[in-house]
PDB file of C-alpha atoms in Angstrom:
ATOM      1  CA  UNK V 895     111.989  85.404  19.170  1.00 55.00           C
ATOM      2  CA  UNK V 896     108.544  84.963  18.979  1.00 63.00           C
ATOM      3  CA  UNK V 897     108.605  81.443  20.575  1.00 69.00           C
ATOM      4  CA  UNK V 898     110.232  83.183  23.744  1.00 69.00           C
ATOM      5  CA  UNK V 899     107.508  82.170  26.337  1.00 72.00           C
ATOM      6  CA  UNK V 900     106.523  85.711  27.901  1.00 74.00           C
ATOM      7  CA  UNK V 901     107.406  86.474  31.059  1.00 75.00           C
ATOM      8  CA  UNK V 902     104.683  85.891  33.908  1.00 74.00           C
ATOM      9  CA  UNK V 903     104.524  88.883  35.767  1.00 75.00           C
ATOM     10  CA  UNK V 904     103.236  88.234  39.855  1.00 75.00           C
ATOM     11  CA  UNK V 905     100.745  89.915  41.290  1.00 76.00           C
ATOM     12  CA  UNK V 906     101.528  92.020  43.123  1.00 75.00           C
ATOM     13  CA  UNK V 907      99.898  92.308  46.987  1.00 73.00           C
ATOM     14  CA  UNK V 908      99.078  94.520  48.980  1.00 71.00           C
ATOM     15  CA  UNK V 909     101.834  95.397  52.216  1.00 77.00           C
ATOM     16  CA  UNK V 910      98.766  97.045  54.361  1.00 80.00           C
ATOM     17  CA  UNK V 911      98.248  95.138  58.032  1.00 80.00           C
ATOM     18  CA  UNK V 912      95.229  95.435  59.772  1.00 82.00           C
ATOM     19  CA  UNK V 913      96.601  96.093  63.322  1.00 84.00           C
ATOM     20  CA  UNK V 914      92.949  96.590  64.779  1.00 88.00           C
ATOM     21  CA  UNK V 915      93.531  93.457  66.884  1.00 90.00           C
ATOM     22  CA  UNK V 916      96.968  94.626  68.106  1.00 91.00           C
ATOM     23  CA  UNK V 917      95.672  98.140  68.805  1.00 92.00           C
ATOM     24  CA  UNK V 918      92.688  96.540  70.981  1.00 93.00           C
ATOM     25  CA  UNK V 919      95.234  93.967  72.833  1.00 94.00           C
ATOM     26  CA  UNK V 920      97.405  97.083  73.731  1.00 95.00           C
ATOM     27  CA  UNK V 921      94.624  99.012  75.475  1.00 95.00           C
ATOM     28  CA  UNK V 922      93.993  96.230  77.494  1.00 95.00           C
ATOM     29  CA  UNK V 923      97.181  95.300  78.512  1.00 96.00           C
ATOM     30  CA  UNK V 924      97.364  98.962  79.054  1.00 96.00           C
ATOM     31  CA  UNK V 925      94.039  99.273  81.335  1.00 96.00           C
ATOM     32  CA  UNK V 926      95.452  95.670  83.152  1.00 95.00           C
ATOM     33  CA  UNK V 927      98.707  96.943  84.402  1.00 94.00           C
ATOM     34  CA  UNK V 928      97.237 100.293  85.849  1.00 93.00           C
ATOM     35  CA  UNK V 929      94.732  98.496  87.758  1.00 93.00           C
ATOM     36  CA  UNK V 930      97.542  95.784  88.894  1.00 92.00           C
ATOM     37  CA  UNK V 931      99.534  98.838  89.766  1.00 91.00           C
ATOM     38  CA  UNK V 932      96.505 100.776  91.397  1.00 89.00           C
ATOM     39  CA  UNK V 933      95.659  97.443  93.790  1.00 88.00           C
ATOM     40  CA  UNK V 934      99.711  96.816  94.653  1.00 86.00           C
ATOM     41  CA  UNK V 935      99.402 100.524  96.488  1.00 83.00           C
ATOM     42  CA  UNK V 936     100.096  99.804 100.080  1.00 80.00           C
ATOM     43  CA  UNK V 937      97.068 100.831 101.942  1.00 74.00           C
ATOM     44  CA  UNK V 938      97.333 102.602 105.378  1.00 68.00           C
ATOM     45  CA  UNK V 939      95.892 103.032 108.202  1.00 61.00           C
ATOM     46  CA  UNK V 940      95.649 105.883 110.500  1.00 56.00           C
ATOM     47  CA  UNK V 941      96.939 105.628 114.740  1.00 56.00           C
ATOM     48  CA  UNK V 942      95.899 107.218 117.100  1.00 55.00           C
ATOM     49  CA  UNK V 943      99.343 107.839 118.420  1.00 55.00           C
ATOM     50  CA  UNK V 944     100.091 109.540 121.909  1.00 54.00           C
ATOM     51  CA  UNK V 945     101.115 113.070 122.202  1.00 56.00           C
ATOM     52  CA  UNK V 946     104.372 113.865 121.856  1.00 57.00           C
ATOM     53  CA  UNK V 947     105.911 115.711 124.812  1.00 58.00           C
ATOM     54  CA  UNK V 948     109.441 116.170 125.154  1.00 57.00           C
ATOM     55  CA  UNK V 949     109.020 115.271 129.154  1.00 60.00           C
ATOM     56  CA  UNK V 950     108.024 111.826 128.101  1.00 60.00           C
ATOM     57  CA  UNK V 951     110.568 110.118 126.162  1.00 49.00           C
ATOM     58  CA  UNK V 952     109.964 109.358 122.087  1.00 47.00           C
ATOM     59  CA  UNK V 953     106.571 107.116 122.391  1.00 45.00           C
ATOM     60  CA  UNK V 954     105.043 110.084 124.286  1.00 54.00           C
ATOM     61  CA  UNK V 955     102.991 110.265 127.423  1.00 66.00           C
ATOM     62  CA  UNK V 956      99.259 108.468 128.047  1.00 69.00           C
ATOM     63  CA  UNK V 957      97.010 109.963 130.656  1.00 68.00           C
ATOM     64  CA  UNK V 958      96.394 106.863 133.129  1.00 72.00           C
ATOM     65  CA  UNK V 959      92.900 108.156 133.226  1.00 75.00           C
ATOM     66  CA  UNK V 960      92.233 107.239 129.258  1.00 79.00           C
ATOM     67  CA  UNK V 961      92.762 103.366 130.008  1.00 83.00           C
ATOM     68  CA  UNK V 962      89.815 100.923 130.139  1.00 85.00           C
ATOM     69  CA  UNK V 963      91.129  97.118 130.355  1.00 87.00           C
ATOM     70  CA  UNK V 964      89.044  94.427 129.843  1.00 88.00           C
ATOM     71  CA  UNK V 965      90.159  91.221 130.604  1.00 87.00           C
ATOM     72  CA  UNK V 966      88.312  88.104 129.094  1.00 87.00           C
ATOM     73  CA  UNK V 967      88.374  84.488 130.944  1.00 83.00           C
ATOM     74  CA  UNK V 968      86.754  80.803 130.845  1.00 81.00           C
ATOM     75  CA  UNK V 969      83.050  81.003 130.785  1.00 80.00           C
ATOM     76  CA  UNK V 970      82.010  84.443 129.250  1.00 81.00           C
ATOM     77  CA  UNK V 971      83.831  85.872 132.595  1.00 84.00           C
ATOM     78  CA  UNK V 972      85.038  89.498 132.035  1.00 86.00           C
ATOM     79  CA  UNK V 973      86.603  92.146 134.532  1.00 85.00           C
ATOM     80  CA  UNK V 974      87.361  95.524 133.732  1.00 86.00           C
ATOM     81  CA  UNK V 975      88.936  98.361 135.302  1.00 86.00           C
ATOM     82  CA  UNK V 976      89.725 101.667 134.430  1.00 84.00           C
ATOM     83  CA  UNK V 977      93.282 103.507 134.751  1.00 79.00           C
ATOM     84  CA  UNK V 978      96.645 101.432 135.971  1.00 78.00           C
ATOM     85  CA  UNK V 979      95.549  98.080 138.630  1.00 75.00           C
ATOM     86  CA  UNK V 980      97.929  99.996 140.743  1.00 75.00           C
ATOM     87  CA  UNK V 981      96.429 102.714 140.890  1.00 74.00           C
ATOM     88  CA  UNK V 982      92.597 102.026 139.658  1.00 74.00           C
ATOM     89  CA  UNK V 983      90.113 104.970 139.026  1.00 79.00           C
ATOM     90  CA  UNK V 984      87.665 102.610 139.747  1.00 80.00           C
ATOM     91  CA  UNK V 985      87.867  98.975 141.596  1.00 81.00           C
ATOM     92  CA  UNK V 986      87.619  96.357 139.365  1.00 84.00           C
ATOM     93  CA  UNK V 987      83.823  95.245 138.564  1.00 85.00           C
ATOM     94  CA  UNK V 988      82.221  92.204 136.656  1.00 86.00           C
ATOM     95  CA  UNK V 989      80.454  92.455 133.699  1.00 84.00           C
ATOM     96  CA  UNK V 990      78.792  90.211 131.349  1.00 80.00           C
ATOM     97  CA  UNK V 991      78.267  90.244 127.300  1.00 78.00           C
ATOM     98  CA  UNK V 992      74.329  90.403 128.315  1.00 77.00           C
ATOM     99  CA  UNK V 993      72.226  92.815 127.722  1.00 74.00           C
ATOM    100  CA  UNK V 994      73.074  96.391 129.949  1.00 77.00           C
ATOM    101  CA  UNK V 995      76.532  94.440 130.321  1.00 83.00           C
ATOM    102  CA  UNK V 996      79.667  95.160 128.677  1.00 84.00           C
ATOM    103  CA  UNK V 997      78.169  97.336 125.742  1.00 85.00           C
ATOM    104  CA  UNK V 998      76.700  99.841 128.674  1.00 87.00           C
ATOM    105  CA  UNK V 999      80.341  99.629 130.272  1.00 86.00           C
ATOM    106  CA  UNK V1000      82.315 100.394 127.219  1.00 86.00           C
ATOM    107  CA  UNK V1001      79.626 102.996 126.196  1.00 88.00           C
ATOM    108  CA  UNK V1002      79.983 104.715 129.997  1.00 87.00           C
ATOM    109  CA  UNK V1003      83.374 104.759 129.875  1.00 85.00           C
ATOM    110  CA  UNK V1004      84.115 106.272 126.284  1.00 86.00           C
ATOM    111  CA  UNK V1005      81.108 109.403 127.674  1.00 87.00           C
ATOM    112  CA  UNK V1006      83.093 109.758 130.518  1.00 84.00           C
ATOM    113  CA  UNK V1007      86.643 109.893 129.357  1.00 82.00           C
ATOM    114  CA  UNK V1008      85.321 111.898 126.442  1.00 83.00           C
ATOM    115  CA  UNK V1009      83.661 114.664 128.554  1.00 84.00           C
ATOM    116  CA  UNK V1010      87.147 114.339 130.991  1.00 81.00           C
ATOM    117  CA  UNK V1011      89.788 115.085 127.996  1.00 81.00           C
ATOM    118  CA  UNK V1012      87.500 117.477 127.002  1.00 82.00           C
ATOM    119  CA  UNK V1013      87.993 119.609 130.208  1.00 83.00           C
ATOM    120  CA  UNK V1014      91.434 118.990 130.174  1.00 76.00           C
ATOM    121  CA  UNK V1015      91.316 120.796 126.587  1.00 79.00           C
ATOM    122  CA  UNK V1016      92.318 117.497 124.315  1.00 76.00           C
ATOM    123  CA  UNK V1017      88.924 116.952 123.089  1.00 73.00           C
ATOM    124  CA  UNK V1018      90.158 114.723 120.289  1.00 73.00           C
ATOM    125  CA  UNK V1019      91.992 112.315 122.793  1.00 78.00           C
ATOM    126  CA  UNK V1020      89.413 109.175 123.564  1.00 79.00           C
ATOM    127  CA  UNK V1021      89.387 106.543 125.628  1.00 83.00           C
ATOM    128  CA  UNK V1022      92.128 103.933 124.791  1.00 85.00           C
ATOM    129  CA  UNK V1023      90.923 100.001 125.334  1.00 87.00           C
ATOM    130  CA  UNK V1024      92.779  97.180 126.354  1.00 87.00           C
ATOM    131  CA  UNK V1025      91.896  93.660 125.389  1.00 89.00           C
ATOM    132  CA  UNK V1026      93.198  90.827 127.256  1.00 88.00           C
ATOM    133  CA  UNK V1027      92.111  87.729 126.851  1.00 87.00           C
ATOM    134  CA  UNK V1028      93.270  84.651 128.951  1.00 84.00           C
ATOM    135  CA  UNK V1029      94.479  81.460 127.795  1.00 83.00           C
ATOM    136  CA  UNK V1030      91.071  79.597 128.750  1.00 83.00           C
ATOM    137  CA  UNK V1031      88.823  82.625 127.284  1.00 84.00           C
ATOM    138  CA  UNK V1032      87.511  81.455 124.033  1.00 85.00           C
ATOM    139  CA  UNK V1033      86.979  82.770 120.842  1.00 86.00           C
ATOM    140  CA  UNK V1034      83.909  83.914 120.409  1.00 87.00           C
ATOM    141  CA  UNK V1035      84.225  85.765 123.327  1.00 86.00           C
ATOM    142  CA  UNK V1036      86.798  87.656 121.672  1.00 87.00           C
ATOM    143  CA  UNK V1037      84.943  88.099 118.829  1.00 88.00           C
ATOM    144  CA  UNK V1038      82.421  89.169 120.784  1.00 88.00           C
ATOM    145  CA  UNK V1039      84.573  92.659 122.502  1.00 87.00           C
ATOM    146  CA  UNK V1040      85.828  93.528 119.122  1.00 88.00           C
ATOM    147  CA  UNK V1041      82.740  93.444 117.795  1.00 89.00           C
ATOM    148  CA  UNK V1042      81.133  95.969 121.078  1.00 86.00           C
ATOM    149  CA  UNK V1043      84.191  97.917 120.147  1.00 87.00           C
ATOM    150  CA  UNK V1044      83.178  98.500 116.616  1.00 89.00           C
ATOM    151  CA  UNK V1045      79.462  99.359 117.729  1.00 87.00           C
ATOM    152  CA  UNK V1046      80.708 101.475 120.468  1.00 86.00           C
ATOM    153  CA  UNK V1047      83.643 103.200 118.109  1.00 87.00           C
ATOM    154  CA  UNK V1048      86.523 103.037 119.750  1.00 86.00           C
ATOM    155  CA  UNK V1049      89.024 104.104 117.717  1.00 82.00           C
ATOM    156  CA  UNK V1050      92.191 103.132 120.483  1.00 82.00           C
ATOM    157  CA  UNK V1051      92.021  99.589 120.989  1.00 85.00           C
ATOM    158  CA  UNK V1052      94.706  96.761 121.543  1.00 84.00           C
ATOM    159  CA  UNK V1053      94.627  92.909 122.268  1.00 86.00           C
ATOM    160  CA  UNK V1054      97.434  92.350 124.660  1.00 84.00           C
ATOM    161  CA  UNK V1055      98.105  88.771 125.605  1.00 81.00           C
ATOM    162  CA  UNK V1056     100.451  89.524 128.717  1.00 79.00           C
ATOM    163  CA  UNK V1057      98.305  89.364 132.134  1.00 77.00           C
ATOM    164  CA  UNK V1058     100.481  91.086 135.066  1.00 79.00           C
ATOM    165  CA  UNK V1059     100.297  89.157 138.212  1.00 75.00           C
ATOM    166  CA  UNK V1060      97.817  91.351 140.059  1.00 78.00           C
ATOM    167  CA  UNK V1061      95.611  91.186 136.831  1.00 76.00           C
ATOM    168  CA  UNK V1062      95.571  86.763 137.444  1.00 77.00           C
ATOM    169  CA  UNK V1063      95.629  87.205 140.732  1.00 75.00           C
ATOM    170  CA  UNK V1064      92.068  89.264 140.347  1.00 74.00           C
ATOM    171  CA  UNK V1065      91.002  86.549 137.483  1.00 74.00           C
ATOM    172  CA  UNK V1066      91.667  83.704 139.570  1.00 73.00           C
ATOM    173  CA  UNK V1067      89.922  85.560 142.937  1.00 73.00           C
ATOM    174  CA  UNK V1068      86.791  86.486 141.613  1.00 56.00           C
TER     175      UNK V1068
END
């Protein structure tokens, strides 16, 4: 029995894992999806929507006498009017994008429609703008109006690419 060779006994090692690298891969995937998820949010905007009468239908009624148009043709040509073509509050005048032009028009017109819904007790209602540029007008020129919009701050504005016939027939006569 002595020659018995003695039994080799392994070493035994330690079962402790560092999981610092785990823990700091976790917080980051952690911080990653919440900003993901915070940047996926739909963002909105908000419209300034018409009142809502019940003697109008569901879109609600507009006051005639809150519409400026501007429409935008070939060689830095604009025309604006204010209420329906129809019916205009105002004849139809020329204006340029020089200096005293358009700015000074869009400026007049949001004082005066102001001070009007004011008396009419809506002082929150403004003056709603209508863009519409022609096929020739170019695009700087339309540039151009949304950027006199943004220095004027209109709120209500619209690009509408539909000219009525009295609207070309006033284009094409002036």
């Amino acid at each position: 029995m002595e020659n018995l060779p003695k039994k080799v006994r392994s070493k035994k090692l330690s079962t402790r894992v560092d999981l610092t690298a785990m823990v700091s891969v976790s917080f980051l995937l952690i911080i990653f999806f919440m900003v993901t998820i915070e940047l996926a949010k739909p963002k909105a905007m908000d419209f300034a929507l018409p009142d809502k009468d019940p003697d109008c239908g569901p879109a609600g009624c507009i006051d005639g006498n809150r519409l400026y148009t501007i429409l935008l043709d070939d060689n830095d040509k604009i025309i604006t009017y204010s209420g329906l073509l129809s019916y205009p509050i105002e004849k139809p005048k020329k204006v340029n994008f020089e200096e005293g032009g358009i700015r000074k028009e869009v400026f007049l017109k949001k004082k005066q429609i102001q001070e009007y819904m004011t008396s009419m007790g809506k002082p929150k209602s403004g003056v709603i703008v209508i863009i519409k540029p022609s096929k020739k007008c170019n695009y700087k020129n339309l540039v151009d109006i949304l950027d006199e919009m943004k220095i004027a701050k209109i709120d209500t504005y619209a690009i509408v690419d539909e000219y009525t016939v009295e609207e070309s027939k006033l284009l094409a006569s002036k």
